[in-house]
Short mmCIF file of C-alpha atoms and ligand atoms in Angstrom, two decimals:
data_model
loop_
_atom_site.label_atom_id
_atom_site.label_comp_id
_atom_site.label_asym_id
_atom_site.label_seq_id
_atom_site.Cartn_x
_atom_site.Cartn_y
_atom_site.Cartn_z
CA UNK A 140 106.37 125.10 109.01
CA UNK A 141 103.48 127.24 108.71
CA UNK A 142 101.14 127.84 105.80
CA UNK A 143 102.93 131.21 105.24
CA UNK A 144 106.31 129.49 105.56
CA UNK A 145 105.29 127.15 102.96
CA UNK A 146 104.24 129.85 100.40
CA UNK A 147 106.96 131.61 100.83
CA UNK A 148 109.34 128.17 100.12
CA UNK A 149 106.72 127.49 96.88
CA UNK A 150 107.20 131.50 95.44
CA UNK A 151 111.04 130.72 95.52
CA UNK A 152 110.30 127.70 93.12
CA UNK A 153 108.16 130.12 91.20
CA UNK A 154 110.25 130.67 87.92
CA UNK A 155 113.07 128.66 86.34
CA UNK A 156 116.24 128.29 85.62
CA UNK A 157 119.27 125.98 86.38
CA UNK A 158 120.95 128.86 88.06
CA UNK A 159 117.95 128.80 90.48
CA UNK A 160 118.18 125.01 91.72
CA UNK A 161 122.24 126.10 92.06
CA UNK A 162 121.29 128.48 94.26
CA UNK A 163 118.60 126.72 96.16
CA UNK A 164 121.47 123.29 96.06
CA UNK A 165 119.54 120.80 94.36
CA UNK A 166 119.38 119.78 91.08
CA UNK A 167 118.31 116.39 90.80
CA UNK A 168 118.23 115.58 87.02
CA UNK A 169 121.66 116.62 85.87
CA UNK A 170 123.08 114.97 82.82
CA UNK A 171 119.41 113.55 82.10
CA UNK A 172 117.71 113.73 78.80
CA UNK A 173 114.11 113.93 78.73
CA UNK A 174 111.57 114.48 76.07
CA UNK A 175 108.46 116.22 76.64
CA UNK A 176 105.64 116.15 74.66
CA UNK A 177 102.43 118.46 74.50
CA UNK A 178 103.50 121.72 74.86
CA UNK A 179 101.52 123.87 73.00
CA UNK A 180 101.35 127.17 74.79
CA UNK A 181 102.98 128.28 77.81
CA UNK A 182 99.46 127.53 79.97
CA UNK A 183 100.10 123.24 78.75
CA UNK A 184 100.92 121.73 81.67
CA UNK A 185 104.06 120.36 79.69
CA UNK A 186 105.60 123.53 79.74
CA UNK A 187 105.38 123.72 83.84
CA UNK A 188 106.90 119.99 83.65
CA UNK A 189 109.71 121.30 81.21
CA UNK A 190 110.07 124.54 83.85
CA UNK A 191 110.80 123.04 86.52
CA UNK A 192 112.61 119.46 84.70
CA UNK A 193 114.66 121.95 83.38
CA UNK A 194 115.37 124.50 86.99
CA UNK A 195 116.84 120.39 88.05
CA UNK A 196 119.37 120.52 85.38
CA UNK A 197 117.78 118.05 83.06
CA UNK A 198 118.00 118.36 79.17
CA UNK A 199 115.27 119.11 77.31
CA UNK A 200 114.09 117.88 74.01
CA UNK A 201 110.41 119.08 72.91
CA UNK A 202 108.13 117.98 70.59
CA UNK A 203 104.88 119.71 68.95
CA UNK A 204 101.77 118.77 66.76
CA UNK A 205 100.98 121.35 63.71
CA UNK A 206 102.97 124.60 62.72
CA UNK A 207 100.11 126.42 64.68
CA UNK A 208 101.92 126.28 67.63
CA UNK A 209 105.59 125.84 66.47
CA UNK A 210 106.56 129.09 67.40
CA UNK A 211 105.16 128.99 71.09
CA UNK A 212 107.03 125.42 71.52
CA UNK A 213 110.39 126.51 69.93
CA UNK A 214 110.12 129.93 71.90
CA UNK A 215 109.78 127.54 75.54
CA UNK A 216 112.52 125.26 74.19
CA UNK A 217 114.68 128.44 73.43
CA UNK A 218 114.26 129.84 77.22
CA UNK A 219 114.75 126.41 78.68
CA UNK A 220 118.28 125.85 77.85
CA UNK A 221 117.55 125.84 73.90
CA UNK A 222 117.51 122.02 73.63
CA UNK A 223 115.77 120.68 70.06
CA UNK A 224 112.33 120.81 69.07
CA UNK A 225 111.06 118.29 66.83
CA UNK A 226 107.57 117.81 65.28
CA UNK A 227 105.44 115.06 66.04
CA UNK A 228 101.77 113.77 65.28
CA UNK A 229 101.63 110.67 67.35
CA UNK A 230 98.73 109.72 65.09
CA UNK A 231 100.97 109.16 62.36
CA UNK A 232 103.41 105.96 62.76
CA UNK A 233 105.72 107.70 59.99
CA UNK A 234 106.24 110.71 62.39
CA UNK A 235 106.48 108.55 64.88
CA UNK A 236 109.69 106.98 63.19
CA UNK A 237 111.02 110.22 62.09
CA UNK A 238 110.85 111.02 65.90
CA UNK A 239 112.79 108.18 66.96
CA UNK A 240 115.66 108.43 64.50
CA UNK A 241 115.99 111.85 65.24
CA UNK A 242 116.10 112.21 69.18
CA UNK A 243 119.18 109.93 70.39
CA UNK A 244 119.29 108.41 73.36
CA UNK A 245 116.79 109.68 76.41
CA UNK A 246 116.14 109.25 80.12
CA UNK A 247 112.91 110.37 80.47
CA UNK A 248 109.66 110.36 78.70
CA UNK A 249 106.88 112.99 79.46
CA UNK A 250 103.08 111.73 77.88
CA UNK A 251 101.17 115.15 77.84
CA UNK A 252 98.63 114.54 75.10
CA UNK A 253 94.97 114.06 74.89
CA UNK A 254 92.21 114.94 72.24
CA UNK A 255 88.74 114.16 72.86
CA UNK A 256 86.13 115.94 70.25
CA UNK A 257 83.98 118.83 71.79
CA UNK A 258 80.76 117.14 71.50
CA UNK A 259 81.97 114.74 73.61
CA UNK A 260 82.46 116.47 76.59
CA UNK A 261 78.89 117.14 77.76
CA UNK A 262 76.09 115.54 77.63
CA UNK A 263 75.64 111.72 77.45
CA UNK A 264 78.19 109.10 76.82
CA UNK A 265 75.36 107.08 75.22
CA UNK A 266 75.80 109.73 72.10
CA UNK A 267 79.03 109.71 71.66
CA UNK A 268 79.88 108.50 68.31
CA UNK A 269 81.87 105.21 66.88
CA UNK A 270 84.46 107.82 65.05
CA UNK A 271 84.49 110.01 68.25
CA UNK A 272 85.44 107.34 70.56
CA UNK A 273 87.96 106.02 68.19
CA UNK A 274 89.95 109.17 67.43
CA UNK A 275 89.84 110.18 71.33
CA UNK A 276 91.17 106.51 72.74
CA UNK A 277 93.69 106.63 69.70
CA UNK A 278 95.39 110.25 70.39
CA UNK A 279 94.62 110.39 74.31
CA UNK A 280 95.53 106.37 74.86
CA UNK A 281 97.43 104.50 72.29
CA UNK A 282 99.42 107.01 71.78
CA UNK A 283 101.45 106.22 75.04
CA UNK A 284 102.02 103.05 73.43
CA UNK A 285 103.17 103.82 70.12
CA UNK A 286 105.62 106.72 71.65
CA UNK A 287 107.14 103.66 73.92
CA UNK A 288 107.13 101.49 71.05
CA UNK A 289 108.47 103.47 68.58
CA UNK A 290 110.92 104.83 71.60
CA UNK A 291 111.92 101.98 73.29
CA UNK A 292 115.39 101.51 72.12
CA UNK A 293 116.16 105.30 72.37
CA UNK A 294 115.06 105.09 76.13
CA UNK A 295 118.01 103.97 78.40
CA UNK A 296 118.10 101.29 81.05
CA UNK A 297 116.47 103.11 83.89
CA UNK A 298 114.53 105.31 82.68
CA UNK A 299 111.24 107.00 83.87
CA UNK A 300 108.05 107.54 81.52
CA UNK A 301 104.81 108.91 82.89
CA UNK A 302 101.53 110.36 81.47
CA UNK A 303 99.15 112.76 82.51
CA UNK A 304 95.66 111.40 83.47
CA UNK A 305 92.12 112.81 85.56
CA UNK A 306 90.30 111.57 88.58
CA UNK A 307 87.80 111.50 85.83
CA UNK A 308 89.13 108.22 84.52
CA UNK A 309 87.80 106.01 87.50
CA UNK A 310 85.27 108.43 89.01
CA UNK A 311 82.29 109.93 87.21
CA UNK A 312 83.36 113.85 86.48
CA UNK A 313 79.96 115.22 84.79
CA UNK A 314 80.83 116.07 80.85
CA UNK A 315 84.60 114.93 81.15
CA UNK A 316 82.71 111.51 79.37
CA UNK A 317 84.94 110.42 77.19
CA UNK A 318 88.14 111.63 78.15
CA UNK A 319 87.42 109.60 81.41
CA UNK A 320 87.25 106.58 79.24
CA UNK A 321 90.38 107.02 77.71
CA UNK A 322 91.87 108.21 80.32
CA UNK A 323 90.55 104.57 82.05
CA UNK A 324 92.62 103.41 79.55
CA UNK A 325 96.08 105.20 79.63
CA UNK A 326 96.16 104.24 83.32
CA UNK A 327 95.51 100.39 82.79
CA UNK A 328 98.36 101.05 79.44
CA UNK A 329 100.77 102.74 82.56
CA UNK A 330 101.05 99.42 84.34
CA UNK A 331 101.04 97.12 81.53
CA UNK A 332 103.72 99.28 80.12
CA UNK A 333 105.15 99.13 83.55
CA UNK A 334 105.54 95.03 83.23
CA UNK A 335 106.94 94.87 79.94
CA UNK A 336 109.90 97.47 80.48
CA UNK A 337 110.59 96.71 84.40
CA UNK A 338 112.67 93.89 83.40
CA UNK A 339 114.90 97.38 82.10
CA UNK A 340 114.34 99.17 85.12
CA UNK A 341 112.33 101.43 82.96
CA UNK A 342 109.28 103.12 85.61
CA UNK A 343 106.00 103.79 84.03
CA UNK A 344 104.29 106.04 86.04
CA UNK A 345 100.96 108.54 85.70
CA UNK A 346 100.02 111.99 87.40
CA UNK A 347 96.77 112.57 88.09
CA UNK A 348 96.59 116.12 88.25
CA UNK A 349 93.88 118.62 89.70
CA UNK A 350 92.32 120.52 87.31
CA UNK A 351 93.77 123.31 85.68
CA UNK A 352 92.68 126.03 83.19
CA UNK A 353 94.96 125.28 79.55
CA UNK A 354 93.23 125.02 75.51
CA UNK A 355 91.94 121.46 76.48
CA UNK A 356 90.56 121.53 79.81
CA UNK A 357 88.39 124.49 78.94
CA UNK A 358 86.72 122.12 76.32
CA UNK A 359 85.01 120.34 78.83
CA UNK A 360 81.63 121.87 79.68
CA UNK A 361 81.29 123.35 82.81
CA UNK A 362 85.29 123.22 83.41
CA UNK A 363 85.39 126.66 84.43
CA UNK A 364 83.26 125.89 87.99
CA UNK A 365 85.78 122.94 88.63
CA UNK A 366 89.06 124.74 90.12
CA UNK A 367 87.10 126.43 92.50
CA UNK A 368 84.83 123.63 93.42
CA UNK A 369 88.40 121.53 94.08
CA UNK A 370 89.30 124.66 96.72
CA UNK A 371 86.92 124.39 98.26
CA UNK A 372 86.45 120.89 99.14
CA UNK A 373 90.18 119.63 99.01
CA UNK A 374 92.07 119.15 102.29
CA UNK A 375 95.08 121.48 101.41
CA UNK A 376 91.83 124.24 100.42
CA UNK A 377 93.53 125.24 97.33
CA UNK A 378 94.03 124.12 93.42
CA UNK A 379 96.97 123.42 91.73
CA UNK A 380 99.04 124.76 88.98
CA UNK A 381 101.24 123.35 86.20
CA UNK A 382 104.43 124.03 88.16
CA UNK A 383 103.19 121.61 91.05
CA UNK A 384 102.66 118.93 88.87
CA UNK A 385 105.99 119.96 87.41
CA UNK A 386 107.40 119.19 90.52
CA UNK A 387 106.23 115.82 90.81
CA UNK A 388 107.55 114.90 87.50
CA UNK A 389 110.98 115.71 88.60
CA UNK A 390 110.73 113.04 91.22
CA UNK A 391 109.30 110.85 89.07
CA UNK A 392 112.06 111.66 86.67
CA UNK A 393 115.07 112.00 89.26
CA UNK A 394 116.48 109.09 90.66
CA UNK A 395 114.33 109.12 94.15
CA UNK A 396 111.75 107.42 92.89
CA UNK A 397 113.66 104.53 91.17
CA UNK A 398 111.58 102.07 92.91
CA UNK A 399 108.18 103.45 92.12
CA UNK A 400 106.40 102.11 89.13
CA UNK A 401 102.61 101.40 87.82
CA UNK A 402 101.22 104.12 89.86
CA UNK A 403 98.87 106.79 89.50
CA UNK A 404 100.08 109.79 91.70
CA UNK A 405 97.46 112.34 92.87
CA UNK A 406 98.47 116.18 92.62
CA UNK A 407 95.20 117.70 93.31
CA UNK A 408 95.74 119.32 96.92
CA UNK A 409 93.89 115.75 97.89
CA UNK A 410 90.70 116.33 96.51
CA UNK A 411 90.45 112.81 95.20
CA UNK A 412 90.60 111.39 98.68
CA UNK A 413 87.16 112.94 100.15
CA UNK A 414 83.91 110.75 99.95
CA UNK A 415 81.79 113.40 101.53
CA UNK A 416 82.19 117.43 100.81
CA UNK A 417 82.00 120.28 103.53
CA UNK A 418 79.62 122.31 103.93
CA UNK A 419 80.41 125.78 102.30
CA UNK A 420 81.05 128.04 104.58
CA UNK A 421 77.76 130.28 106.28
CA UNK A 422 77.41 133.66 104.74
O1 0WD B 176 92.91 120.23 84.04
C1 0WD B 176 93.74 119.86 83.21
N1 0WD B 176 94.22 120.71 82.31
C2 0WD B 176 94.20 118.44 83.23
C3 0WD B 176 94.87 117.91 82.15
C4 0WD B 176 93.90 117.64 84.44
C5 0WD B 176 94.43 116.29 84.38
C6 0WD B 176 95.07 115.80 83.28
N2 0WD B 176 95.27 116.60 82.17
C7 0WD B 176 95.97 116.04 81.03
C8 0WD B 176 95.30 116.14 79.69
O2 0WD B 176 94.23 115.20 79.54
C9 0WD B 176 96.48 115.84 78.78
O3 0WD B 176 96.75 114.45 78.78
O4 0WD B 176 97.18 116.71 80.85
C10 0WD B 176 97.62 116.55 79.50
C11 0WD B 176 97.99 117.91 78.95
O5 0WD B 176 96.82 118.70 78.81
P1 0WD B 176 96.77 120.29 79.00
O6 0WD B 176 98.11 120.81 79.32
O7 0WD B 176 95.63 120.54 79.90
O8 0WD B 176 96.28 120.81 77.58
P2 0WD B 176 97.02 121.45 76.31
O9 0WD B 176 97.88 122.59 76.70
O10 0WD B 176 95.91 121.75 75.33
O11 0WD B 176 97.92 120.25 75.78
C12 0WD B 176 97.39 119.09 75.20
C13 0WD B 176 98.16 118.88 73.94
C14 0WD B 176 97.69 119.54 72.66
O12 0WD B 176 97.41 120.79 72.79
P3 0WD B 176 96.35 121.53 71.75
O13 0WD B 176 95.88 122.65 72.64
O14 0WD B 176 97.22 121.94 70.61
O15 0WD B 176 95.25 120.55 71.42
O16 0WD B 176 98.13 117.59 73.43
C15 0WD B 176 98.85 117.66 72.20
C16 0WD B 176 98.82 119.09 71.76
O17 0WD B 176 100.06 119.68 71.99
N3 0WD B 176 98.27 116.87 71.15
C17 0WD B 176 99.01 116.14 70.31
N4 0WD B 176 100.35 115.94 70.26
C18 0WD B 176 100.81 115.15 69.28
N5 0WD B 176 100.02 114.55 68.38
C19 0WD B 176 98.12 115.55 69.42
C20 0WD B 176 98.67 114.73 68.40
N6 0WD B 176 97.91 114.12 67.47
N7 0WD B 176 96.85 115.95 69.72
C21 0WD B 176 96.96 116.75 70.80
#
């Protein structure tokens, strides 16, 4: 197929709708419940996840942090097939609770959360203070396991969890400092979350996606430089959006990837592979 050929293919996933994977004959998460959490605006890479989990038929529930973006969450929820919206603070256990007895049963977990103070993202780890590190590995990290642990007996036998995480976590991204820690962390929580539920044929899985311009990433000094820089040096020569990696999480949600667990899956147009970058091109 060539590159035009493919474009055209992606524009037709552009959009969403269950009407649209009808038409297009594939709809991979019918009769699925999955809750996704970290929407906040219609940029969150969340809401591409819930676009195109909900184009494959799946259910949505959504959760958000603070009335200041209650409105923008219940508005997605309403044009994704109007599912519930509950709120949730995953650095409160009692929400946490309230959460669990209100959601039912699920198929599918989506971890789309981080919070690392602003000072912290630039210049040197070495300053970055006791309470800073603490509130960013608590809200970014642990909070994957207190959602599984206060979730666990909602989640069904089979079902798939995953979390959002950065190249930045095992390779040195210049100011991402401490969400690279904890995002060190969430990876090495994936697969230990992976062992314990396995024996439930529960998949715990992360995307590592490319960078991509929401509230958060722009927090990170210098982020603005970083899509482009990924363009340019990636072997697919382009960046990615929060509808790609919305496509990845309905194969990690659907049933084709029932085998896959504790693994960190690259969509970042294969940036993370190079060692060396090109040359940019001569003027
Ligand atoms: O380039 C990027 N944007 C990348 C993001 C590249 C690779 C990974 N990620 C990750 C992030 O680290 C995060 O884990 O993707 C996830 C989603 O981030 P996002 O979509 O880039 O950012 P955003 O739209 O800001 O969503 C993060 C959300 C919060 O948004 P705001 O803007 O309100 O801070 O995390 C949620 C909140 O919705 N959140 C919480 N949810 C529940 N309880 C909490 C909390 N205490 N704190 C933050």
């Amino acid at each position: 197929m060539s590159a035009g050929a493919w474009m055209t293919a992606g524009a037709v996933w552009e959009g969403s709708g269950v009407r649209e994977a009808q038409r297009l004959g594939v709809s991979l998460l019918d009769g699925k419940t999955i809750l996704v959490t970290g929407v906040a605006n219609r940029w969150s890479i969340a809401s591409g996840i819930a676009r195109r989990l909900h184009a494959h038929g799946a259910r949505l529930i959504l959760t958000y942090q603070g009335e200041r973006v209650e409105d923008s969450v219940r508005k997605t929820a309403a044009e994704l097939g109007g599912g519930p919206v509950f709120e949730c603070d995953v650095a409160s256990d009692e929400s946490l609770r309230a959460l669990a007895a209100a959601v039912g049963p699920i198929d599918g977990l989506v971890h789309s959360i981080a919070f690392v103070k602003k000072e912290d993202l630039s210049g040197k780890v070495y300053d970055t203070s006791r309470l800073g590190f603490a509130m960013a590995m608590d809200i970014s990290s642990y909070s994957l396991i207190a959602l599984v642990g206060h979730l666990k007996d909602n989640l069904n036998d089979g079902s798939s969890i995953m979390a959002l995480t950065y190249l930045g976590g095992t390779q040195i991204v210049p100011n991402y400092n401490m969400a690279g820690i904890a995002k060190a962390a969430l990876e090495s929580i994936v697969r230990y979350l992976a062992f314990d539920l396995g024996e439930r044929g529960i998949r715990v899985n992360a995307i590592s996606a490319g960078p991509i311009s929401t509230a958060s990433s722009r927090q990170v000094a210098g982020f603005s430089a970083m899509p482009a820089k990924v363009a340019a040096a990636a072997p697919l020569k382009r960046t990615v959006s929060a509808d790609d990696i919305g496509n990845c999480a309905v194969y990690l949600a659907s049933d084709l990837s029932s085998q896959v667990t504790a693994d960190v899956h690259f969509v970042d147009a294969g940036y993370h592979a190079m060692g060396m970058y090109p040359d940019p091109p001569k003027a």
